[in-house]
Amino acid sequence: MDRTEFAARIDHTVLGPETTFADVQAVLDEADEYGMNACIPPCYVAEASEYAPDVTLATVVGFPHGQHSTAAKREEAVDAWENGADELDMVINIGRLKAGADDAVETDIAEVVAAVPIPVKVIIETALLTDDEKHRACEAAAEADADFVKTSTGFADGGATVEDVELMAEYLPVKASGGVGSYEEALAMFDAGAERIGASSGVEIVSGAPEA
């Protein structure tokens, strides 16, 4: 793929706890300049959608630990959509999954998916899961009609790996996120089956891509 196609598959991200709107503006400016999407904190979505209306805007739900109530996640999703978000990245309830409450995990996802008419990506936080749990999380996301599964929040030790992307791609399109910082690393994720990349190093990643 050429650089334009490549850039359109990068979600340029700023989600740290100290993120200011000035930080968000910088990411939006870079996303607009390089043809990327942006992923930002939900508190800035309304301002961001007005500031950069041509940038595809993602935000997060139940972030970063996934332990919000389902009702809170649903309301957060609706609020983000009404404020201008184009896509949502929601965190599963990892504790419920580890306890074997897969039906509760699926319901949690399905409630968010049903609440909004925009794509929902489901963050399963692979670094905290066994392979069996990864399969079960992806199955829950698929059964709940999610649009993507996503590897990581970036707030747990470990991030996207080729092996996890290959596993997850058996179920749904994959957003590889966490620790992807170069064009070569992003390309390895795409080769493994990822459709999107989430990274705070979007400019560096796209700058490394061939121009034609």
Short mmCIF file of N, CA and C in Angstrom, two decimals, residues 69 79 128:
data_model
loop_
_atom_site.label_atom_id
_atom_site.label_comp_id
_atom_site.label_asym_id
_atom_site.label_seq_id
_atom_site.Cartn_x
_atom_site.Cartn_y
_atom_site.Cartn_z
N SER A 69 -19.55 0.19 35.19
CA SER A 69 -20.78 -0.58 35.00
C SER A 69 -21.17 -0.53 33.52
N ASP A 79 -22.79 9.54 24.78
CA ASP A 79 -22.29 10.90 24.93
C ASP A 79 -21.19 11.20 23.92
N LEU A 128 -2.68 -9.12 29.75
CA LEU A 128 -3.21 -9.65 31.01
C LEU A 128 -3.92 -10.98 30.85
#
